[in-house]
Amino acid sequence: MLVDSHCHLDFPELIENEAAVLALMADKGVTHALCVSVKLETLSGIIGLAERHANLFASVGVHPDNADCEEPDEARLLELAAHPKVVAIGETGLDYYWHKDAPEWQRARFRTHIRAARRCSKPLIIHTRDSAADTLRLMREEGAGEPGGVMHCFTETREVAEQALDLGFYISFSGIVSFKTAESLRDVARFVPADRLLVETDAPYLTPVPFRGKTNQPAYVRHVAEAVATARGESLEAIAEITTRNFFQLFKDAKPS
């Protein structure tokens, strides 16, 4: 039993093959998945998926890379988060890789998401790229530890992981942890306490070994879990059990089907 804690099943590469993607997911023992929002204009597709399938859940948020889209305020996020299949706020955060000028609108949007998460008591899904110091600073300033959440697709240092853990956050590993060049990330995977581990695909992106070059999908989270298990010297079964339990512990509104 595995859970893909972060994917984008509404993206064209996956939604066009919805039935096949979900069938393979079931065949590989991936029982649940969280479909993550990147902008409000496409949220209806995510909600539709979650409504059609009892084992899929949704989040509400606007990705930090998306500039030309509806800018949510707290009231709008709270309204959308009231849907019974919405279990998280995000993904949100900061990305200075694509926005090297570190725009203030990105930081303001992140603060809005954190405040909404605190008000509705739903965990945050946080994206950070080339922005760890500011991401952690804003998390502290806005009290992100109150709703808690997950540092998704973690690629930062052990020191960043430690600070996020101190704020009560979980650490989620994607297919990157299986890449040959990712030994430093596997060191982080060894460091993270078992009760704070999650695995994800970020499908359709970041396909793990041995499927690199192909479109990623939730079924492949098994290979992410295998890479984490190997790094930690544990069995796949143990990592599957741990990460599944952690998922439902963090996303309390997600009910196992």
CSV table of C-alpha atoms in Angstrom, one decimal:
chain,number,residue,atom,x,y,z
A,1,MET,CA,0.0,0.0,0.0
A,2,LEU,CA,1.5,3.3,-1.2
A,3,VAL,CA,0.2,6.9,-1.5
A,4,ASP,CA,1.4,9.4,-4.1
A,5,SER,CA,1.3,12.5,-1.9
A,6,HIS,CA,1.7,15.0,-4.8
A,7,CYS,CA,0.8,14.7,-8.4
A,8,HIS,CA,-1.0,16.7,-11.2
A,9,LEU,CA,-3.4,14.2,-12.7
A,10,ASP,CA,-5.3,17.1,-14.4
A,11,PHE,CA,-2.4,17.9,-16.6
A,12,PRO,CA,-3.0,17.0,-20.3
A,13,GLU,CA,-0.3,14.2,-20.3
A,14,LEU,CA,-2.3,12.3,-17.7
A,15,ILE,CA,-6.0,13.3,-17.8
A,16,GLU,CA,-6.2,12.2,-21.5
A,17,ASN,CA,-5.4,8.7,-20.2
A,18,GLU,CA,-7.3,8.9,-16.9
A,19,ALA,CA,-8.6,5.3,-16.9
A,20,ALA,CA,-5.3,3.7,-17.8
A,21,VAL,CA,-3.3,5.9,-15.4
A,22,LEU,CA,-5.6,4.9,-12.5
A,23,ALA,CA,-5.7,1.3,-13.5
A,24,LEU,CA,-1.9,1.0,-13.4
A,25,MET,CA,-1.8,2.9,-10.2
A,26,ALA,CA,-4.1,0.3,-8.6
A,27,ASP,CA,-2.1,-2.6,-10.2
A,28,LYS,CA,1.1,-1.3,-8.6
A,29,GLY,CA,-0.5,-1.0,-5.1
A,30,VAL,CA,-0.8,2.8,-5.0
A,31,THR,CA,-4.1,3.2,-3.3
A,32,HIS,CA,-4.5,7.0,-3.0
A,33,ALA,CA,-3.1,10.2,-4.5
A,34,LEU,CA,-3.3,13.9,-3.8
A,35,CYS,CA,-4.0,16.0,-6.9
A,36,VAL,CA,-2.3,19.3,-6.3
A,37,SER,CA,-3.6,22.7,-7.6
A,38,VAL,CA,-1.3,25.1,-9.4
A,39,LYS,CA,-3.8,27.8,-10.4
A,40,LEU,CA,-7.5,28.5,-9.7
A,41,GLU,CA,-8.5,28.5,-13.3
A,42,THR,CA,-7.9,24.7,-13.5
A,43,LEU,CA,-9.2,23.8,-10.1
A,44,SER,CA,-12.5,22.5,-11.4
A,45,GLY,CA,-10.6,19.7,-13.2
A,46,ILE,CA,-8.9,18.6,-10.0
A,47,ILE,CA,-12.1,18.8,-8.0
A,48,GLY,CA,-13.8,16.7,-10.7
A,49,LEU,CA,-11.2,14.0,-10.4
A,50,ALA,CA,-11.5,13.9,-6.7
A,51,GLU,CA,-15.3,13.7,-6.9
A,52,ARG,CA,-15.2,10.9,-9.5
A,53,HIS,CA,-12.7,8.8,-7.6
A,54,ALA,CA,-12.9,8.1,-3.8
A,55,ASN,CA,-9.2,7.4,-3.6
A,56,LEU,CA,-8.2,10.8,-5.0
A,57,PHE,CA,-8.0,14.1,-3.0
A,58,ALA,CA,-7.5,17.7,-4.0
A,59,SER,CA,-5.7,20.8,-2.8
A,60,VAL,CA,-6.3,24.5,-3.5
A,61,GLY,CA,-3.6,27.0,-4.3
A,62,VAL,CA,-1.6,29.0,-6.8
A,63,HIS,CA,2.0,27.9,-7.7
A,64,PRO,CA,4.6,30.6,-7.2
A,65,ASP,CA,5.7,30.4,-10.8
A,66,ASN,CA,2.3,31.3,-12.1
A,67,ALA,CA,2.1,35.1,-12.7
A,68,ASP,CA,-0.7,35.5,-15.3
A,69,CYS,CA,-3.6,34.0,-13.4
A,70,GLU,CA,-6.2,34.7,-10.8
A,71,GLU,CA,-4.6,36.1,-7.6
A,72,PRO,CA,-6.4,34.6,-4.6
A,73,ASP,CA,-7.1,36.4,-1.4
A,74,GLU,CA,-7.7,34.6,1.9
A,75,ALA,CA,-11.5,34.6,1.5
A,76,ARG,CA,-11.3,33.0,-1.9
A,77,LEU,CA,-8.9,30.3,-0.7
A,78,LEU,CA,-11.1,29.6,2.3
A,79,GLU,CA,-14.2,29.4,0.1
A,80,LEU,CA,-12.6,26.8,-2.2
A,81,ALA,CA,-11.0,24.9,0.7
A,82,ALA,CA,-14.4,24.2,2.2
A,83,HIS,CA,-15.0,21.5,-0.5
A,84,PRO,CA,-15.1,18.1,1.3
A,85,LYS,CA,-12.4,16.6,-1.0
A,86,VAL,CA,-9.9,19.5,-0.5
A,87,VAL,CA,-7.4,18.4,2.1
A,88,ALA,CA,-4.6,21.0,1.8
A,89,ILE,CA,-3.6,24.5,0.8
A,90,GLY,CA,-1.1,24.8,-2.0
A,91,GLU,CA,1.1,24.3,-3.7
A,92,THR,CA,2.5,27.6,-2.6
A,93,GLY,CA,5.9,29.0,-1.7
A,94,LEU,CA,8.8,30.8,-3.4
A,95,ASP,CA,10.7,30.1,-6.6
A,96,TYR,CA,13.7,32.3,-7.3
A,97,TYR,CA,15.0,30.0,-10.0
A,98,TRP,CA,12.5,31.2,-12.6
A,99,HIS,CA,12.0,34.5,-10.8
A,100,LYS,CA,15.5,35.7,-10.1
A,101,ASP,CA,14.3,39.2,-9.3
A,102,ALA,CA,12.6,37.7,-6.2
A,103,PRO,CA,9.3,39.5,-6.8
A,104,GLU,CA,7.4,40.9,-3.8
A,105,TRP,CA,4.1,39.6,-5.3
A,106,GLN,CA,5.4,36.0,-4.8
A,107,ARG,CA,6.2,36.6,-1.2
A,108,ALA,CA,2.8,38.3,-0.7
A,109,ARG,CA,1.0,35.3,-2.3
A,110,PHE,CA,2.9,32.9,-0.1
A,111,ARG,CA,1.8,34.9,3.0
A,112,THR,CA,-1.8,34.8,1.9
A,113,HIS,CA,-1.7,31.0,1.5
A,114,ILE,CA,-0.2,30.5,5.0
A,115,ARG,CA,-2.8,32.8,6.5
A,116,ALA,CA,-5.6,30.9,4.8
A,117,ALA,CA,-4.2,27.6,5.9
A,118,ARG,CA,-4.1,28.8,9.5
A,119,ARG,CA,-7.7,29.9,9.3
A,120,CYS,CA,-9.1,26.7,7.8
A,121,SER,CA,-6.6,24.4,9.7
A,122,LYS,CA,-5.6,22.6,6.5
A,123,PRO,CA,-1.9,21.7,6.0
A,124,LEU,CA,0.3,23.6,3.5
A,125,ILE,CA,2.1,22.1,0.5
A,126,ILE,CA,5.2,24.1,0.1
A,127,HIS,CA,7.4,24.6,-3.0
A,128,THR,CA,10.8,26.1,-2.6
A,129,ARG,CA,13.5,26.5,-5.2
A,130,ASP,CA,16.6,28.7,-4.8
A,131,SER,CA,14.7,30.4,-2.0
A,132,ALA,CA,15.1,28.3,1.1
A,133,ALA,CA,16.1,31.1,3.4
A,134,ASP,CA,13.2,33.4,2.5
A,135,THR,CA,10.8,30.4,2.4
A,136,LEU,CA,11.7,29.4,6.0
A,137,ARG,CA,11.7,33.1,7.1
A,138,LEU,CA,8.1,33.6,5.9
A,139,MET,CA,7.0,30.3,7.3
A,140,ARG,CA,8.2,31.5,10.7
A,141,GLU,CA,6.9,35.0,10.4
A,142,GLU,CA,3.4,33.8,9.4
A,143,GLY,CA,3.1,30.9,11.8
A,144,ALA,CA,3.1,28.1,9.2
A,145,GLY,CA,3.9,25.6,11.9
A,146,GLU,CA,0.3,26.0,13.2
A,147,PRO,CA,-1.4,24.2,10.3
A,148,GLY,CA,1.8,22.4,9.4
A,149,GLY,CA,2.4,20.8,6.1
A,150,VAL,CA,4.9,19.3,3.8
A,151,MET,CA,8.0,20.5,2.0
A,152,HIS,CA,7.2,18.9,-1.4
A,153,CYS,CA,9.8,17.6,-3.8
A,154,PHE,CA,12.5,18.2,-1.4
A,155,THR,CA,15.9,19.0,-2.9
A,156,GLU,CA,17.5,21.2,-0.3
A,157,THR,CA,20.2,20.5,2.3
A,158,ARG,CA,20.0,18.6,5.6
A,159,GLU,CA,20.2,22.0,7.4
A,160,VAL,CA,17.1,23.2,5.6
A,161,ALA,CA,15.3,19.9,6.3
A,162,GLU,CA,16.2,20.3,10.0
A,163,GLN,CA,14.7,23.8,10.1
A,164,ALA,CA,11.5,22.6,8.4
A,165,LEU,CA,11.2,19.7,10.7
A,166,ASP,CA,11.6,22.0,13.7
A,167,LEU,CA,8.5,23.9,12.4
A,168,GLY,CA,6.6,20.6,12.4
A,169,PHE,CA,6.7,20.0,8.7
A,170,TYR,CA,7.0,16.7,6.8
A,171,ILE,CA,9.6,16.1,4.0
A,172,SER,CA,8.5,14.6,0.8
A,173,PHE,CA,10.9,13.0,-1.8
A,174,SER,CA,10.2,12.7,-5.5
A,175,GLY,CA,11.9,10.7,-8.3
A,176,ILE,CA,14.9,12.9,-7.9
A,177,VAL,CA,16.0,10.8,-5.0
A,178,SER,CA,16.5,7.9,-7.4
A,179,PHE,CA,18.8,9.8,-9.7
A,180,LYS,CA,22.5,8.8,-9.9
A,181,THR,CA,23.7,12.3,-9.1
A,182,ALA,CA,21.4,12.7,-6.0
A,183,GLU,CA,23.6,11.2,-3.3
A,184,SER,CA,23.4,14.3,-1.1
A,185,LEU,CA,19.6,14.1,-1.3
A,186,ARG,CA,19.8,10.4,-0.3
A,187,ASP,CA,21.8,11.6,2.8
A,188,VAL,CA,18.8,13.8,3.7
A,189,ALA,CA,16.5,10.9,3.2
A,190,ARG,CA,18.5,8.9,5.7
A,191,PHE,CA,18.4,11.9,8.1
A,192,VAL,CA,14.6,12.6,8.1
A,193,PRO,CA,12.8,10.8,11.0
A,194,ALA,CA,10.5,8.0,9.9
A,195,ASP,CA,7.4,9.7,11.2
A,196,ARG,CA,8.0,12.7,8.9
A,197,LEU,CA,8.7,11.0,5.6
A,198,LEU,CA,6.5,11.2,2.5
A,199,VAL,CA,6.9,10.1,-1.1
A,200,GLU,CA,5.5,11.6,-4.3
A,201,THR,CA,5.8,11.6,-8.0
A,202,ASP,CA,5.1,15.3,-8.9
A,203,ALA,CA,3.7,13.5,-12.1
A,204,PRO,CA,3.9,14.2,-15.0
A,205,TYR,CA,7.3,15.5,-14.1
A,206,LEU,CA,10.5,14.0,-12.4
A,207,THR,CA,10.1,10.4,-13.5
A,208,PRO,CA,12.2,8.1,-11.3
A,209,VAL,CA,14.7,5.5,-12.4
A,210,PRO,CA,14.1,3.2,-14.3
A,211,PHE,CA,11.5,5.2,-16.3
A,212,ARG,CA,13.4,8.4,-16.9
A,213,GLY,CA,12.4,9.9,-20.2
A,214,LYS,CA,8.8,8.7,-19.9
A,215,THR,CA,5.8,10.6,-18.6
A,216,ASN,CA,5.6,10.2,-14.8
A,217,GLN,CA,2.5,8.8,-13.2
A,218,PRO,CA,1.4,7.8,-9.7
A,219,ALA,CA,2.1,4.1,-10.3
A,220,TYR,CA,5.8,5.1,-10.3
A,221,VAL,CA,5.8,6.3,-6.7
A,222,ARG,CA,6.8,2.7,-5.9
A,223,HIS,CA,10.2,3.4,-7.4
A,224,VAL,CA,10.6,6.6,-5.3
A,225,ALA,CA,9.8,4.5,-2.2
A,226,GLU,CA,12.3,1.9,-3.3
A,227,ALA,CA,15.1,4.5,-3.6
A,228,VAL,CA,14.2,5.9,-0.2
A,229,ALA,CA,14.2,2.4,1.3
A,230,THR,CA,17.5,1.5,-0.2
A,231,ALA,CA,19.1,4.8,1.1
A,232,ARG,CA,17.8,4.1,4.6
A,233,GLY,CA,18.6,0.4,4.6
A,234,GLU,CA,15.0,-0.5,5.1
A,235,SER,CA,12.5,-2.6,3.2
A,236,LEU,CA,10.1,-1.2,0.6
A,237,GLU,CA,7.2,-2.6,2.7
A,238,ALA,CA,8.4,-0.6,5.7
A,239,ILE,CA,8.7,2.6,3.8
A,240,ALA,CA,5.3,2.0,2.2
A,241,GLU,CA,3.7,1.5,5.6
A,242,ILE,CA,5.4,4.5,7.2
A,243,THR,CA,4.7,6.9,4.3
A,244,THR,CA,1.1,5.8,4.0
A,245,ARG,CA,0.5,6.3,7.7
A,246,ASN,CA,2.2,9.7,7.6
A,247,PHE,CA,0.0,10.8,4.7
A,248,PHE,CA,-3.2,10.2,6.6
A,249,GLN,CA,-1.7,11.7,9.7
A,250,LEU,CA,-0.9,14.9,8.0
A,251,PHE,CA,-3.8,15.2,5.7
A,252,LYS,CA,-6.5,14.6,8.3
A,253,ASP,CA,-9.4,15.4,6.0
A,254,ALA,CA,-8.3,12.6,3.6
A,255,LYS,CA,-10.3,9.5,4.5
A,256,PRO,CA,-9.0,6.1,3.4
A,257,SER,CA,-11.4,4.6,0.9
